[in-house]
PDB file of C-alpha atoms and ligand atoms in Angstrom:
ATOM      1  CA  MET A 120      -7.313  17.778  39.017  1.00  0.00           C
ATOM      2  CA  SER A 121      -7.888  14.252  40.290  1.00  0.00           C
ATOM      3  CA  VAL A 122     -11.169  12.502  39.570  1.00  0.00           C
ATOM      4  CA  VAL A 123     -11.923  12.340  43.295  1.00  0.00           C
ATOM      5  CA  ASP A 124     -11.451  16.114  43.718  1.00  0.00           C
ATOM      6  CA  PHE A 125     -13.490  16.720  40.606  1.00  0.00           C
ATOM      7  CA  LEU A 126     -16.413  14.751  42.017  1.00  0.00           C
ATOM      8  CA  ARG A 127     -16.467  16.380  45.453  1.00  0.00           C
ATOM      9  CA  PRO A 128     -19.936  17.904  45.752  1.00  0.00           C
ATOM     10  CA  GLU A 129     -18.844  21.424  46.715  1.00  0.00           C
ATOM     11  CA  GLY A 130     -19.592  23.901  43.979  1.00  0.00           C
ATOM     12  CA  TRP A 131     -21.769  21.855  41.647  1.00  0.00           C
ATOM     13  CA  LEU A 132     -24.319  19.905  43.684  1.00  0.00           C
ATOM     14  CA  GLY A 133     -27.121  21.913  45.247  1.00  0.00           C
ATOM     15  CA  GLU A 134     -30.759  22.151  46.193  1.00  0.00           C
ATOM     16  CA  SER A 135     -31.595  24.465  43.338  1.00  0.00           C
ATOM     17  CA  GLY A 136     -29.927  22.562  40.529  1.00  0.00           C
ATOM     18  CA  GLY A 137     -32.744  20.130  39.680  1.00  0.00           C
ATOM     19  CA  PRO A 138     -32.829  16.366  40.214  1.00  0.00           C
ATOM     20  CA  ARG A 139     -29.601  15.116  41.760  1.00  0.00           C
ATOM     21  CA  TYR A 140     -28.948  12.403  39.211  1.00  0.00           C
ATOM     22  CA  VAL A 141     -29.177  15.077  36.507  1.00  0.00           C
ATOM     23  CA  GLN A 142     -26.655  17.245  38.346  1.00  0.00           C
ATOM     24  CA  LEU A 143     -24.291  14.293  38.653  1.00  0.00           C
ATOM     25  CA  ARG A 144     -24.793  13.363  35.016  1.00  0.00           C
ATOM     26  CA  GLN A 145     -23.952  16.931  33.981  1.00  0.00           C
ATOM     27  CA  ARG A 146     -20.892  16.953  36.220  1.00  0.00           C
ATOM     28  CA  LEU A 147     -19.655  13.709  34.653  1.00  0.00           C
ATOM     29  CA  GLU A 148     -20.399  15.055  31.175  1.00  0.00           C
ATOM     30  CA  SER A 149     -18.349  18.167  31.853  1.00  0.00           C
ATOM     31  CA  GLY A 150     -15.514  15.977  33.170  1.00  0.00           C
ATOM     32  CA  ILE A 151     -15.563  13.984  29.940  1.00  0.00           C
ATOM     33  CA  GLU A 152     -15.726  17.195  27.904  1.00  0.00           C
ATOM     34  CA  SER A 153     -12.755  18.762  29.696  1.00  0.00           C
ATOM     35  CA  GLY A 154     -10.697  15.575  29.785  1.00  0.00           C
ATOM     36  CA  VAL A 155     -10.547  15.184  33.601  1.00  0.00           C
ATOM     37  CA  LEU A 156     -12.245  11.900  32.860  1.00  0.00           C
ATOM     38  CA  ALA A 157      -9.981  10.744  30.061  1.00  0.00           C
ATOM     39  CA  PRO A 158     -11.016   8.491  27.160  1.00  0.00           C
ATOM     40  CA  ASN A 159     -10.555   4.789  27.944  1.00  0.00           C
ATOM     41  CA  SER A 160     -10.004   5.444  31.637  1.00  0.00           C
ATOM     42  CA  SER A 161     -12.279   3.724  34.103  1.00  0.00           C
ATOM     43  CA  LEU A 162     -14.865   5.536  36.142  1.00  0.00           C
ATOM     44  CA  PRO A 163     -14.609   5.012  39.927  1.00  0.00           C
ATOM     45  CA  PRO A 164     -17.035   2.298  41.092  1.00  0.00           C
ATOM     46  CA  GLU A 165     -20.602   3.385  41.955  1.00  0.00           C
ATOM     47  CA  ARG A 166     -19.958   2.843  45.635  1.00  0.00           C
ATOM     48  CA  GLU A 167     -16.980   5.196  45.573  1.00  0.00           C
ATOM     49  CA  ILE A 168     -18.796   7.882  43.570  1.00  0.00           C
ATOM     50  CA  ALA A 169     -21.642   7.652  46.096  1.00  0.00           C
ATOM     51  CA  GLU A 170     -19.182   8.173  48.949  1.00  0.00           C
ATOM     52  CA  ILE A 171     -17.397  11.126  47.352  1.00  0.00           C
ATOM     53  CA  THR A 172     -20.567  12.899  46.240  1.00  0.00           C
ATOM     54  CA  GLU A 173     -22.655  11.925  49.270  1.00  0.00           C
ATOM     55  CA  LEU A 174     -25.396  10.781  46.910  1.00  0.00           C
ATOM     56  CA  SER A 175     -27.227   7.471  47.114  1.00  0.00           C
ATOM     57  CA  ARG A 176     -26.085   4.569  44.969  1.00  0.00           C
ATOM     58  CA  VAL A 177     -29.463   4.565  43.229  1.00  0.00           C
ATOM     59  CA  THR A 178     -28.889   8.180  42.170  1.00  0.00           C
ATOM     60  CA  VAL A 179     -25.371   7.417  41.000  1.00  0.00           C
ATOM     61  CA  ARG A 180     -26.563   4.391  39.032  1.00  0.00           C
ATOM     62  CA  LYS A 181     -29.262   6.451  37.345  1.00  0.00           C
ATOM     63  CA  ALA A 182     -26.771   9.104  36.226  1.00  0.00           C
ATOM     64  CA  ILE A 183     -24.373   6.471  34.888  1.00  0.00           C
ATOM     65  CA  GLN A 184     -27.142   4.657  33.049  1.00  0.00           C
ATOM     66  CA  GLU A 185     -28.035   7.855  31.229  1.00  0.00           C
ATOM     67  CA  LEU A 186     -24.435   8.326  30.166  1.00  0.00           C
ATOM     68  CA  VAL A 187     -24.350   4.734  28.921  1.00  0.00           C
ATOM     69  CA  ARG A 188     -27.448   5.443  26.867  1.00  0.00           C
ATOM     70  CA  GLU A 189     -25.852   8.601  25.481  1.00  0.00           C
ATOM     71  CA  GLY A 190     -22.837   6.528  24.464  1.00  0.00           C
ATOM     72  CA  LEU A 191     -20.367   8.464  26.632  1.00  0.00           C
ATOM     73  CA  ILE A 192     -19.723   5.579  28.985  1.00  0.00           C
ATOM     74  CA  GLU A 193     -19.357   1.907  28.230  1.00  0.00           C
ATOM     75  CA  GLN A 194     -19.950  -0.828  30.768  1.00  0.00           C
ATOM     76  CA  ARG A 195     -17.647  -3.810  30.391  1.00  0.00           C
ATOM     77  CA  GLN A 196     -18.744  -6.937  32.118  1.00  0.00           C
ATOM     78  CA  GLY A 197     -16.714  -7.659  35.196  1.00  0.00           C
ATOM     79  CA  SER A 198     -14.474  -4.629  34.843  1.00  0.00           C
ATOM     80  CA  GLY A 199     -16.724  -1.634  35.420  1.00  0.00           C
ATOM     81  CA  SER A 200     -17.511   1.538  33.512  1.00  0.00           C
ATOM     82  CA  PHE A 201     -15.176   3.217  31.059  1.00  0.00           C
ATOM     83  CA  ILE A 202     -15.149   6.569  29.316  1.00  0.00           C
ATOM     84  CA  ARG A 203     -15.635   5.885  25.654  1.00  0.00           C
ATOM     85  CA  GLU A 204     -13.265   7.336  23.153  1.00  0.00           C
ATOM     86  CA  ARG A 205     -15.243   9.750  21.089  1.00  0.00           C
ATOM     87  CA  MET A 206     -14.950   9.891  17.342  1.00  0.00           C
ATOM     88  CA  ASN A 207     -15.455  13.078  15.511  1.00  0.00           C
ATOM     89  CA  ARG A 208     -17.928  11.914  12.952  1.00  0.00           C
ATOM     90  CA  MET A 209     -16.868  12.506   9.399  1.00  0.00           C
ATOM     91  CA  GLU A 210     -19.118  13.577   6.629  1.00  0.00           C
ATOM     92  CA  GLN A 211     -18.517  11.716   3.442  1.00  0.00           C
ATOM     93  CA  SER A 212     -20.098  12.939   0.247  1.00  0.00           C
ATOM     94  CA  LEU A 213     -21.753  10.297  -1.852  1.00  0.00           C
ATOM     95  CA  SER A 214     -21.404  12.187  -5.094  1.00  0.00           C
ATOM     96  CA  HIS A 215     -17.670  11.920  -5.800  1.00  0.00           C
ATOM     97  CA  LEU A 216     -15.741   8.833  -6.746  1.00  0.00           C
ATOM     98  CA  THR A 217     -12.774   9.355  -4.463  1.00  0.00           C
ATOM     99  CA  SER A 218     -10.453   6.992  -2.651  1.00  0.00           C
ATOM    100  CA  PHE A 219     -10.089   6.526   1.072  1.00  0.00           C
ATOM    101  CA  THR A 220      -6.571   7.990   0.958  1.00  0.00           C
ATOM    102  CA  GLU A 221      -7.809  11.110  -0.865  1.00  0.00           C
ATOM    103  CA  ASP A 222     -10.835  11.520   1.450  1.00  0.00           C
ATOM    104  CA  MET A 223      -8.659  11.415   4.543  1.00  0.00           C
ATOM    105  CA  ALA A 224      -5.912  13.613   3.064  1.00  0.00           C
ATOM    106  CA  ARG A 225      -8.543  16.281   2.448  1.00  0.00           C
ATOM    107  CA  ARG A 226      -9.220  16.208   6.177  1.00  0.00           C
ATOM    108  CA  GLY A 227      -5.525  16.433   6.961  1.00  0.00           C
ATOM    109  CA  LEU A 228      -5.326  12.837   8.182  1.00  0.00           C
ATOM    110  CA  ASP A 229      -2.616  10.317   7.416  1.00  0.00           C
ATOM    111  CA  THR A 230      -3.777   6.855   6.503  1.00  0.00           C
ATOM    112  CA  SER A 231      -2.313   3.471   7.149  1.00  0.00           C
ATOM    113  CA  SER A 232      -3.411  -0.071   6.388  1.00  0.00           C
ATOM    114  CA  ARG A 233      -3.141  -3.277   8.295  1.00  0.00           C
ATOM    115  CA  TRP A 234      -3.029  -6.025   5.707  1.00  0.00           C
ATOM    116  CA  LEU A 235      -5.302  -8.953   6.357  1.00  0.00           C
ATOM    117  CA  GLU A 236      -5.028 -10.562   2.919  1.00  0.00           C
ATOM    118  CA  ARG A 237      -3.306  -9.515  -0.298  1.00  0.00           C
ATOM    119  CA  GLY A 238      -2.683 -11.761  -3.266  1.00  0.00           C
ATOM    120  CA  VAL A 239      -4.099 -13.739  -6.164  1.00  0.00           C
ATOM    121  CA  PHE A 240      -6.859 -16.207  -5.320  1.00  0.00           C
ATOM    122  CA  LEU A 241      -9.485 -18.480  -6.790  1.00  0.00           C
ATOM    123  CA  PRO A 242     -12.584 -16.302  -7.024  1.00  0.00           C
ATOM    124  CA  THR A 243     -15.820 -16.874  -5.141  1.00  0.00           C
ATOM    125  CA  PRO A 244     -18.989 -17.257  -7.241  1.00  0.00           C
ATOM    126  CA  ASP A 245     -19.920 -13.681  -6.225  1.00  0.00           C
ATOM    127  CA  GLU A 246     -16.635 -12.340  -7.548  1.00  0.00           C
ATOM    128  CA  VAL A 247     -16.966 -14.286 -10.799  1.00  0.00           C
ATOM    129  CA  GLN A 248     -20.376 -12.799 -11.340  1.00  0.00           C
ATOM    130  CA  ALA A 249     -19.710  -9.221 -10.236  1.00  0.00           C
ATOM    131  CA  LEU A 250     -16.408  -8.900 -12.088  1.00  0.00           C
ATOM    132  CA  GLY A 251     -17.518 -10.879 -15.143  1.00  0.00           C
ATOM    133  CA  LEU A 252     -14.542 -13.245 -14.828  1.00  0.00           C
ATOM    134  CA  ALA A 253     -13.893 -15.891 -17.458  1.00  0.00           C
ATOM    135  CA  ASP A 254     -13.966 -19.574 -16.517  1.00  0.00           C
ATOM    136  CA  GLY A 255     -10.866 -20.501 -14.556  1.00  0.00           C
ATOM    137  CA  ALA A 256      -9.680 -16.886 -14.186  1.00  0.00           C
ATOM    138  CA  GLU A 257      -8.157 -15.879 -10.856  1.00  0.00           C
ATOM    139  CA  VAL A 258      -8.832 -12.709  -8.913  1.00  0.00           C
ATOM    140  CA  ALA A 259      -6.666 -10.072  -7.198  1.00  0.00           C
ATOM    141  CA  ARG A 260      -7.836  -9.486  -3.680  1.00  0.00           C
ATOM    142  CA  ILE A 261      -6.782  -7.013  -1.025  1.00  0.00           C
ATOM    143  CA  TYR A 262      -8.292  -7.051   2.408  1.00  0.00           C
ATOM    144  CA  ARG A 263      -7.201  -4.459   4.936  1.00  0.00           C
ATOM    145  CA  LEU A 264      -8.045  -2.576   8.033  1.00  0.00           C
ATOM    146  CA  ARG A 265      -7.965   1.069   7.076  1.00  0.00           C
ATOM    147  CA  GLU A 266      -6.817   3.565   9.665  1.00  0.00           C
ATOM    148  CA  ALA A 267      -6.894   7.341   9.625  1.00  0.00           C
ATOM    149  CA  GLY A 268      -5.041   9.500  12.110  1.00  0.00           C
ATOM    150  CA  GLY A 269      -4.037   6.274  13.848  1.00  0.00           C
ATOM    151  CA  ARG A 270      -7.628   5.124  14.368  1.00  0.00           C
ATOM    152  CA  PRO A 271      -9.324   2.160  12.767  1.00  0.00           C
ATOM    153  CA  MET A 272     -12.085   3.344  10.438  1.00  0.00           C
ATOM    154  CA  ALA A 273     -13.087   0.547   8.100  1.00  0.00           C
ATOM    155  CA  LEU A 274     -12.439  -2.987   6.972  1.00  0.00           C
ATOM    156  CA  GLU A 275     -12.193  -3.137   3.227  1.00  0.00           C
ATOM    157  CA  ARG A 276     -12.054  -6.151   0.930  1.00  0.00           C
ATOM    158  CA  ALA A 277     -11.430  -5.238  -2.704  1.00  0.00           C
ATOM    159  CA  SER A 278     -11.521  -7.738  -5.568  1.00  0.00           C
ATOM    160  CA  LEU A 279     -10.299  -6.914  -9.062  1.00  0.00           C
ATOM    161  CA  PRO A 280      -9.770  -8.809 -12.306  1.00  0.00           C
ATOM    162  CA  LEU A 281      -6.110  -9.761 -12.744  1.00  0.00           C
ATOM    163  CA  ASP A 282      -5.592  -7.765 -15.930  1.00  0.00           C
ATOM    164  CA  ILE A 283      -6.646  -4.648 -14.021  1.00  0.00           C
ATOM    165  CA  LEU A 284      -4.425  -5.404 -11.034  1.00  0.00           C
ATOM    166  CA  PRO A 285      -1.909  -8.125 -12.002  1.00  0.00           C
ATOM    167  CA  ASN A 286       0.190  -7.682  -8.873  1.00  0.00           C
ATOM    168  CA  PRO A 287      -1.779  -6.900  -5.706  1.00  0.00           C
ATOM    169  CA  LEU A 288       1.489  -6.537  -3.769  1.00  0.00           C
ATOM    170  CA  GLU A 289       2.078  -3.341  -5.733  1.00  0.00           C
ATOM    171  CA  VAL A 290      -0.637  -1.715  -3.609  1.00  0.00           C
ATOM    172  CA  THR A 291       1.111  -0.419  -0.538  1.00  0.00           C
ATOM    173  CA  THR A 292      -0.978   2.645   0.245  1.00  0.00           C
ATOM    174  CA  SER A 293      -3.606   3.650  -2.290  1.00  0.00           C
ATOM    175  CA  LEU A 294      -5.308   1.189  -4.604  1.00  0.00           C
ATOM    176  CA  TYR A 295      -6.725   4.004  -6.739  1.00  0.00           C
ATOM    177  CA  GLU A 296      -3.295   5.524  -7.144  1.00  0.00           C
ATOM    178  CA  VAL A 297      -1.952   2.222  -8.508  1.00  0.00           C
ATOM    179  CA  LEU A 298      -4.967   1.938 -10.828  1.00  0.00           C
ATOM    180  CA  GLY A 299      -4.432   5.542 -11.923  1.00  0.00           C
ATOM    181  CA  ARG A 300      -0.827   4.815 -12.854  1.00  0.00           C
ATOM    182  CA  ARG A 301      -1.969   1.816 -14.869  1.00  0.00           C
ATOM    183  CA  GLU A 302      -4.658   3.986 -16.472  1.00  0.00           C
ATOM    184  CA  VAL A 303      -7.470   1.774 -15.234  1.00  0.00           C
ATOM    185  CA  ARG A 304      -8.846   3.985 -12.502  1.00  0.00           C
ATOM    186  CA  PRO A 305     -12.641   3.652 -12.340  1.00  0.00           C
ATOM    187  CA  VAL A 306     -14.728   6.638 -13.416  1.00  0.00           C
ATOM    188  CA  ARG A 307     -18.147   5.610 -12.125  1.00  0.00           C
ATOM    189  CA  ALA A 308     -19.389   3.502  -9.238  1.00  0.00           C
ATOM    190  CA  VAL A 309     -22.557   2.192  -7.714  1.00  0.00           C
ATOM    191  CA  GLN A 310     -22.714   1.828  -3.959  1.00  0.00           C
ATOM    192  CA  LYS A 311     -25.099  -0.111  -1.810  1.00  0.00           C
ATOM    193  CA  ILE A 312     -25.158   0.820   1.871  1.00  0.00           C
ATOM    194  CA  SER A 313     -26.781  -1.257   4.592  1.00  0.00           C
ATOM    195  CA  ALA A 314     -26.849  -1.186   8.378  1.00  0.00           C
ATOM    196  CA  ILE A 315     -25.292  -4.094  10.241  1.00  0.00           C
ATOM    197  CA  ASN A 316     -24.118  -5.132  13.686  1.00  0.00           C
ATOM    198  CA  LEU A 317     -20.432  -5.946  13.743  1.00  0.00           C
ATOM    199  CA  GLU A 318     -19.395  -9.548  14.376  1.00  0.00           C
ATOM    200  CA  PRO A 319     -16.914 -10.163  17.222  1.00  0.00           C
ATOM    201  CA  ARG A 320     -13.814 -10.346  15.000  1.00  0.00           C
ATOM    202  CA  GLU A 321     -14.750  -7.265  12.973  1.00  0.00           C
ATOM    203  CA  ALA A 322     -15.649  -5.320  16.097  1.00  0.00           C
ATOM    204  CA  ASP A 323     -12.327  -6.288  17.613  1.00  0.00           C
ATOM    205  CA  LEU A 324     -10.366  -5.066  14.580  1.00  0.00           C
ATOM    206  CA  LEU A 325     -12.346  -1.822  14.486  1.00  0.00           C
ATOM    207  CA  ASN A 326     -11.926  -1.343  18.225  1.00  0.00           C
ATOM    208  CA  VAL A 327     -15.620  -1.068  19.067  1.00  0.00           C
ATOM    209  CA  PRO A 328     -17.824  -3.212  21.309  1.00  0.00           C
ATOM    210  CA  GLU A 329     -19.118  -6.464  19.841  1.00  0.00           C
ATOM    211  CA  GLY A 330     -22.458  -5.952  18.113  1.00  0.00           C
ATOM    212  CA  ALA A 331     -21.822  -2.206  17.627  1.00  0.00           C
ATOM    213  CA  ALA A 332     -23.531  -0.585  14.672  1.00  0.00           C
ATOM    214  CA  GLY A 333     -21.661  -0.506  11.391  1.00  0.00           C
ATOM    215  CA  LEU A 334     -22.279   0.356   7.777  1.00  0.00           C
ATOM    216  CA  SER A 335     -21.746  -2.262   5.155  1.00  0.00           C
ATOM    217  CA  ILE A 336     -20.904  -0.690   1.806  1.00  0.00           C
ATOM    218  CA  GLU A 337     -20.583  -2.531  -1.447  1.00  0.00           C
ATOM    219  CA  ARG A 338     -18.997  -0.541  -4.248  1.00  0.00           C
ATOM    220  CA  THR A 339     -18.934  -1.733  -7.842  1.00  0.00           C
ATOM    221  CA  SER A 340     -16.800   0.562  -9.979  1.00  0.00           C
ATOM    222  CA  TYR A 341     -16.603   0.853 -13.712  1.00  0.00           C
ATOM    223  CA  LEU A 342     -14.082   1.846 -16.363  1.00  0.00           C
ATOM    224  CA  PRO A 343     -15.125   4.321 -19.099  1.00  0.00           C
ATOM    225  CA  SER A 344     -15.845   1.290 -21.312  1.00  0.00           C
ATOM    226  CA  GLY A 345     -18.523   0.124 -18.855  1.00  0.00           C
ATOM    227  CA  ARG A 346     -16.459  -2.822 -17.712  1.00  0.00           C
ATOM    228  CA  VAL A 347     -16.390  -3.585 -13.958  1.00  0.00           C
ATOM    229  CA  ALA A 348     -12.991  -2.739 -12.469  1.00  0.00           C
ATOM    230  CA  GLU A 349     -13.547  -3.316  -8.770  1.00  0.00           C
ATOM    231  CA  LEU A 350     -15.883  -4.946  -6.310  1.00  0.00           C
ATOM    232  CA  THR A 351     -15.235  -3.689  -2.797  1.00  0.00           C
ATOM    233  CA  ARG A 352     -17.056  -4.656   0.344  1.00  0.00           C
ATOM    234  CA  SER A 353     -16.377  -2.391   3.258  1.00  0.00           C
ATOM    235  CA  LEU A 354     -17.468  -2.278   6.859  1.00  0.00           C
ATOM    236  CA  TYR A 355     -17.330   1.198   8.327  1.00  0.00           C
ATOM    237  CA  ARG A 356     -17.576   2.046  12.008  1.00  0.00           C
ATOM    238  CA  GLY A 357     -21.074   3.356  12.527  1.00  0.00           C
ATOM    239  CA  ASP A 358     -19.856   5.972  14.991  1.00  0.00           C
ATOM    240  CA  ALA A 359     -17.337   7.479  12.614  1.00  0.00           C
ATOM    241  CA  TYR A 360     -19.144   8.280   9.420  1.00  0.00           C
ATOM    242  CA  ASP A 361     -22.112  10.210   8.120  1.00  0.00           C
ATOM    243  CA  PHE A 362     -22.703   9.644   4.441  1.00  0.00           C
ATOM    244  CA  VAL A 363     -24.232  12.660   2.778  1.00  0.00           C
ATOM    245  CA  ALA A 364     -25.969  12.723  -0.585  1.00  0.00           C
ATOM    246  CA  GLU A 365     -26.993  15.875  -2.404  1.00  0.00           C
ATOM    247  CA  LEU A 366     -30.302  15.724  -4.218  1.00  0.00           C
ATOM    248  CA  ARG A 367     -31.482  18.065  -6.970  1.00  0.00           C
ATOM    249  CA  LEU A 368     -34.751  18.470  -8.698  1.00  0.00           C
TER     250      LEU A 368
HETATM  251  C1  16G B 227     -12.826   3.822  -0.768  1.00  0.00           C
HETATM  252  C2  16G B 227     -13.826   2.951  -1.513  1.00  0.00           C
HETATM  253  C3  16G B 227     -13.231   1.669  -2.009  1.00  0.00           C
HETATM  254  C4  16G B 227     -11.929   1.901  -2.725  1.00  0.00           C
HETATM  255  C5  16G B 227     -10.984   2.672  -1.857  1.00  0.00           C
HETATM  256  C6  16G B 227      -9.683   2.992  -2.551  1.00  0.00           C
HETATM  257  C7  16G B 227     -15.883   3.457  -0.214  1.00  0.00           C
HETATM  258  C8  16G B 227     -17.021   2.922   0.527  1.00  0.00           C
HETATM  259  N1  16G B 227     -14.980   2.599  -0.707  1.00  0.00           N
HETATM  260  O1  16G B 227     -12.582   3.346   0.498  1.00  0.00           O
HETATM  261  O2  16G B 227     -14.145   1.052  -2.887  1.00  0.00           O
HETATM  262  O3  16G B 227     -11.331   0.679  -3.079  1.00  0.00           O
HETATM  263  O4  16G B 227     -11.595   3.911  -1.481  1.00  0.00           O
HETATM  264  O5  16G B 227      -8.890   3.674  -1.605  1.00  0.00           O
HETATM  265  O6  16G B 227     -15.772   4.640  -0.369  1.00  0.00           O
HETATM  266  P1  16G B 227      -7.331   3.810  -1.716  1.00  0.00           P
HETATM  267  O7  16G B 227      -7.012   4.311  -3.068  1.00  0.00           O
HETATM  268  O8  16G B 227      -6.954   4.740  -0.631  1.00  0.00           O
HETATM  269  O9  16G B 227      -6.747   2.434  -1.515  1.00  0.00           O
END
């Protein structure tokens, strides 16, 4: 069914259905739900919706504004309103030390990485401190955009001491798998999670609007000896993840 036919007022707009902007909002919601209004497609301009539905532009605007607030529609300056692609939020347990590849495989999703940086570098003071690097030691660093099921999920920058990961190019899919093979896979980690707004470049890579909410996660992982094996700073899309922690008395 075309969007125009879908919006014709016959059958859904009536005296008894409550405020008209609510009826229109519900109609648009059901269009998004059923896919008549497809993700990333543009919504007809207000003026056109007003004509098709025979509602006033004020009413149309009010309905659209509610959908913007609900996050179903995104207004892009100069180019109108678009149906936002909806993410099924994922629940991620905070009690298991698993890798991104393993987490996604458990959900039946394939992962891929877009490499932003991978190699041996001079460490930053933060890396020296967190990884306990000796004077003059270099650091292995891998920075990638992590995708699952073809969608960008997180930006992840991992830093490791060179004796733990001498050749960062060896990591083609899973870092933890490479560490496992080398028998230096971490067994414990501490994570710090904070809320952030994504900077323009990060938002662009993650395919969300500039300033969108994100989660910044810093993971420090340890070997059985207590030595730090990895410092990873990740930025997760705020609309994609729920982190869940189980608490016991
Ligand atoms: C997870 C970890 C990250 C680790 C990566 C390894 C969080 C917040 N971060 O994304 O620290 O480096 O897994 O994944 O959970 P990989 O083995 O698939 O490369």
